[in-house]
Amino acid sequence: MTTTRTPGRRVVAVLAFDDVQLLDVTGPAEVLTTANSYGARYDVHIVSATGEDVRTSSGVRLGVDGTPSALPRRLDTLIVPGRRDWRRTVADTELVALAEKLSAGARRTASVCAGAFVLAAAGLLDGRRAATHWELAADLASAFPHVDVQADPLFVRDGHVVTSAGVTAGIDLALSLVEEDHGPDTAREVARQLVVFMARPGGQSQFSTRLAAQRADDAAVRRVMDVVTSDPTADHDLESLARCAGLSARHLGRLFRSQTGMTPGQYVEAVRTEAAQTLLESGGHSVEEVARLAGFGSSESLRRVFQHRLGIAPTTYRARFRTTATAPGAS
């Protein structure tokens, strides 16, 4: 029996299946249903192809609301979570076909983590930019060469399709959907209620730039990284970094890119950006002071880099992330 959409409500379908990652499903569902306490009207349905409950990758059994046939013909949002074994997922032709059918009737489609493989197998990501868990990015690019895979961002929006990185990034994605539908104030209230960051920008890296040093095998490259991270404000041009490494500038550039996937200059900028983020999140510094302390020199340079890397201004970032002190008298 097909249900009737309540006027004004946004019907959201979350497609569940055996061995799905639990938080891929419950994270976005929790964000959207919490938003209902702040004026949103999301009607979230967790469905499976058979209408039967599913067992998640953690072994927890997840109840579903039925089959997709119980959904309205038109959906506001389809959310496709992921399964760690993506090859098994894309081999499930029934699941892929179901995702394609539901997406055709949805205003927008989103995936969490390895859910991007389902959308890719359905042809929904052809010619689009897409994100997935950083460990799976190379697999997604190899298996689906028509997809422009973005290995680093938390989530990527391309038209009516939004894809996110691993697990908790689904919460960031859902908060961004709430912000899109109901504005930043509502999204901020949901984030505070759930005690999570207020919608990390989609362009924010999945992991700290400093962690890249742990993946670099070459001692000279690691030495350069240590020098940069120990003092982001220093004049880290290519020639000075090359002297530190005991290599020619050209050799260091080639070696650094092969080890880390970025140029020395890009690494310096990334480290300075993280330093600025930390200062904006935790301190009372002005944007001008943050720019100087993080090594950007000028507030204009800081704003330009933030806009390019994160898609938002430093002041907007600070408003979203700055620690909120407990109000006087609050318990």
XYZ file of C-alpha atoms in Angstrom, residues 31-288:
258
model
C 20.378 14.544 12.043
C 17.221 14.831 9.963
C 14.813 13.665 12.661
C 16.482 15.936 15.222
C 15.928 18.834 12.824
C 12.194 18.211 13.186
C 12.452 19.542 16.741
C 13.575 22.864 15.281
C 10.904 23.385 12.661
C 11.935 20.990 9.908
C 9.464 18.450 8.540
C 11.494 15.437 7.438
C 9.644 12.149 7.079
C 12.453 9.574 7.181
C 11.825 6.027 5.941
C 14.419 3.253 6.127
C 13.589 0.705 3.442
C 15.080 -2.515 2.093
C 14.483 -4.299 -1.195
C 12.560 -7.103 0.528
C 10.996 -5.102 3.328
C 12.805 -7.295 5.844
C 15.134 -6.092 8.593
C 18.843 -6.056 7.749
C 21.923 -7.047 9.699
C 24.555 -4.319 9.672
C 28.313 -4.778 9.403
C 28.588 -4.466 13.183
C 26.115 -7.304 13.672
C 23.364 -5.025 14.924
C 19.986 -5.823 13.398
C 18.308 -2.770 11.906
C 14.551 -2.528 11.566
C 13.124 -1.107 8.344
C 9.821 0.529 7.510
C 9.053 -1.741 4.577
C 9.798 -1.918 0.884
C 10.213 1.039 -1.465
C 6.701 0.317 -2.781
C 5.388 1.874 0.445
C 7.050 5.192 -0.434
C 5.425 8.087 -2.287
C 6.218 8.230 -5.974
C 8.126 11.479 -5.503
C 10.842 11.706 -2.860
C 12.588 14.736 -1.522
C 15.853 12.914 -0.817
C 17.315 9.470 -1.383
C 20.238 8.460 0.839
C 22.334 5.432 -0.119
C 24.710 4.188 2.618
C 27.697 1.923 2.078
C 28.966 -1.592 2.616
C 32.666 -2.277 3.173
C 32.737 -4.938 0.468
C 31.943 -2.621 -2.436
C 32.490 -5.352 -5.036
C 29.689 -7.382 -3.524
C 27.551 -4.256 -3.513
C 27.966 -3.389 -7.178
C 27.404 -7.054 -8.084
C 23.944 -6.800 -6.466
C 22.099 -5.770 -9.618
C 18.747 -5.609 -7.806
C 20.123 -3.105 -5.304
C 21.760 -0.988 -8.012
C 18.571 -0.964 -10.118
C 16.513 -0.019 -7.071
C 18.816 2.895 -6.265
C 18.583 4.088 -9.870
C 14.778 3.897 -9.820
C 14.425 5.719 -6.509
C 16.888 8.396 -7.573
C 14.853 9.089 -10.696
C 11.927 10.043 -8.462
C 13.944 12.075 -5.955
C 14.695 15.798 -5.878
C 18.234 14.982 -4.758
C 20.320 11.887 -4.149
C 23.055 11.429 -1.562
C 25.497 8.676 -0.690
C 27.573 7.984 2.392
C 31.020 6.363 2.222
C 30.972 3.313 -0.085
C 27.406 4.144 -1.078
C 29.070 6.076 -3.901
C 29.802 2.721 -5.569
C 26.064 2.024 -5.787
C 25.423 5.378 -7.423
C 28.375 4.868 -9.770
C 27.187 1.404 -10.784
C 23.786 2.920 -11.539
C 25.428 5.494 -13.812
C 24.369 8.357 -11.562
C 27.905 9.662 -11.115
C 29.045 9.593 -14.747
C 30.626 12.933 -15.562
C 30.205 14.133 -11.978
C 32.612 14.895 -9.175
C 32.218 12.479 -6.267
C 33.674 11.638 -2.869
C 34.001 8.445 -0.894
C 36.155 7.184 1.963
C 39.763 8.083 1.201
C 40.824 4.422 1.336
C 38.316 3.604 -1.408
C 38.927 6.584 -3.682
C 41.431 4.777 -5.913
C 39.087 1.792 -6.233
C 36.171 4.032 -7.207
C 38.272 5.832 -9.807
C 39.586 2.566 -11.239
C 36.243 0.760 -11.346
C 34.333 3.755 -12.715
C 36.634 5.879 -14.904
C 33.802 8.220 -15.941
C 33.532 9.474 -12.362
C 35.693 12.431 -11.311
C 36.728 11.068 -7.906
C 37.759 13.607 -5.271
C 39.897 11.754 -2.722
C 40.101 14.400 -0.012
C 36.825 16.314 0.634
C 34.318 15.351 3.317
C 31.528 15.647 0.809
C 31.048 16.835 -2.757
C 27.934 18.370 -4.286
C 27.547 18.147 -8.050
C 24.123 19.193 -9.251
C 21.413 17.263 -7.420
C 23.850 14.531 -6.303
C 25.832 14.743 -3.054
C 28.438 12.146 -2.096
C 30.309 11.976 1.186
C 33.384 10.401 2.694
C 33.457 7.713 5.349
C 31.045 7.077 8.197
C 30.853 10.256 10.317
C 31.044 12.426 7.186
C 27.442 11.318 6.616
C 26.540 13.498 9.606
C 28.292 16.460 7.988
C 26.459 15.764 4.753
C 23.081 15.585 6.518
C 23.758 18.838 8.368
C 24.540 20.480 5.039
C 21.178 19.250 3.710
C 19.421 20.742 6.727
C 21.267 24.018 6.176
C 20.287 23.995 2.505
C 16.625 23.385 3.342
C 16.176 25.419 6.520
C 19.164 27.728 6.881
C 22.307 27.787 9.032
C 20.531 28.612 12.296
C 18.502 25.392 12.224
C 21.549 23.345 11.239
C 23.515 24.948 14.069
C 20.815 24.023 16.600
C 20.839 20.415 15.390
C 24.632 20.259 15.648
C 24.547 21.629 19.185
C 21.851 19.149 20.187
C 23.889 16.244 18.808
C 27.141 17.670 20.229
C 28.910 17.649 16.881
C 30.691 20.308 14.851
C 28.420 22.625 12.958
C 28.592 21.277 9.423
C 32.256 20.959 8.563
C 32.607 22.462 5.083
C 32.458 19.867 2.337
C 35.901 20.849 1.095
C 37.534 20.201 4.442
C 40.073 17.396 4.315
C 39.096 13.928 5.526
C 42.270 13.754 7.575
C 44.927 16.051 8.974
C 47.679 17.191 6.620
C 50.165 16.153 9.308
C 49.064 12.547 8.916
C 50.512 12.600 5.416
C 53.950 12.606 7.017
C 53.257 9.146 8.392
C 52.693 7.875 4.847
C 55.941 9.312 3.471
C 58.739 6.728 3.414
C 61.599 9.013 2.381
C 63.571 10.502 5.282
C 64.257 13.757 3.413
C 60.569 14.296 2.718
C 59.678 13.595 6.319
C 62.372 16.034 7.449
C 60.887 18.774 5.271
C 57.423 18.045 6.650
C 58.697 18.279 10.214
C 60.321 21.646 9.495
C 57.100 23.040 8.022
C 54.795 21.767 10.738
C 57.107 22.911 13.543
C 56.954 26.522 12.319
C 54.312 27.299 9.678
C 55.169 31.002 9.808
C 58.720 30.598 8.481
C 59.641 31.415 4.883
C 59.233 27.941 3.417
C 59.983 28.558 -0.243
C 61.099 25.637 -2.405
C 64.786 26.594 -2.328
C 64.965 26.766 1.478
C 63.111 23.463 1.821
C 65.468 21.866 -0.722
C 68.490 23.026 1.298
C 66.886 21.514 4.405
C 66.471 18.205 2.574
C 69.939 18.294 1.031
C 68.436 17.938 -2.442
C 67.986 20.064 -5.510
C 64.707 21.945 -5.721
C 63.641 19.924 -8.763
C 64.470 16.589 -7.105
C 62.629 17.556 -3.921
C 59.580 18.622 -5.896
C 59.399 15.305 -7.747
C 60.100 13.240 -4.647
C 57.651 15.154 -2.470
C 54.818 14.759 -4.972
C 55.477 11.050 -5.425
C 55.468 10.500 -1.653
C 52.539 12.718 -0.653
C 50.529 13.493 -3.761
C 51.123 17.247 -3.382
C 53.855 19.758 -4.055
C 55.923 21.243 -1.200
C 54.076 24.535 -1.714
C 50.702 22.847 -1.450
C 51.821 21.133 1.738
C 52.943 24.436 3.266
C 49.589 26.000 2.404
C 47.692 23.031 3.850
C 49.647 23.151 7.119
C 49.095 26.888 7.435
C 45.395 26.410 6.735
C 45.134 23.850 9.547
C 47.006 26.194 11.884
C 44.541 28.958 11.022
C 41.591 26.622 11.563
C 42.871 25.738 15.032
C 43.323 29.408 15.928
C 39.863 30.296 14.668
C 38.258 27.404 16.538
C 39.904 27.911 19.909
C 41.007 31.501 20.342
C 39.826 35.069 20.435
C 42.198 36.276 17.726
C 41.072 38.589 14.966
C 41.307 37.379 11.371
C 44.345 39.614 10.899
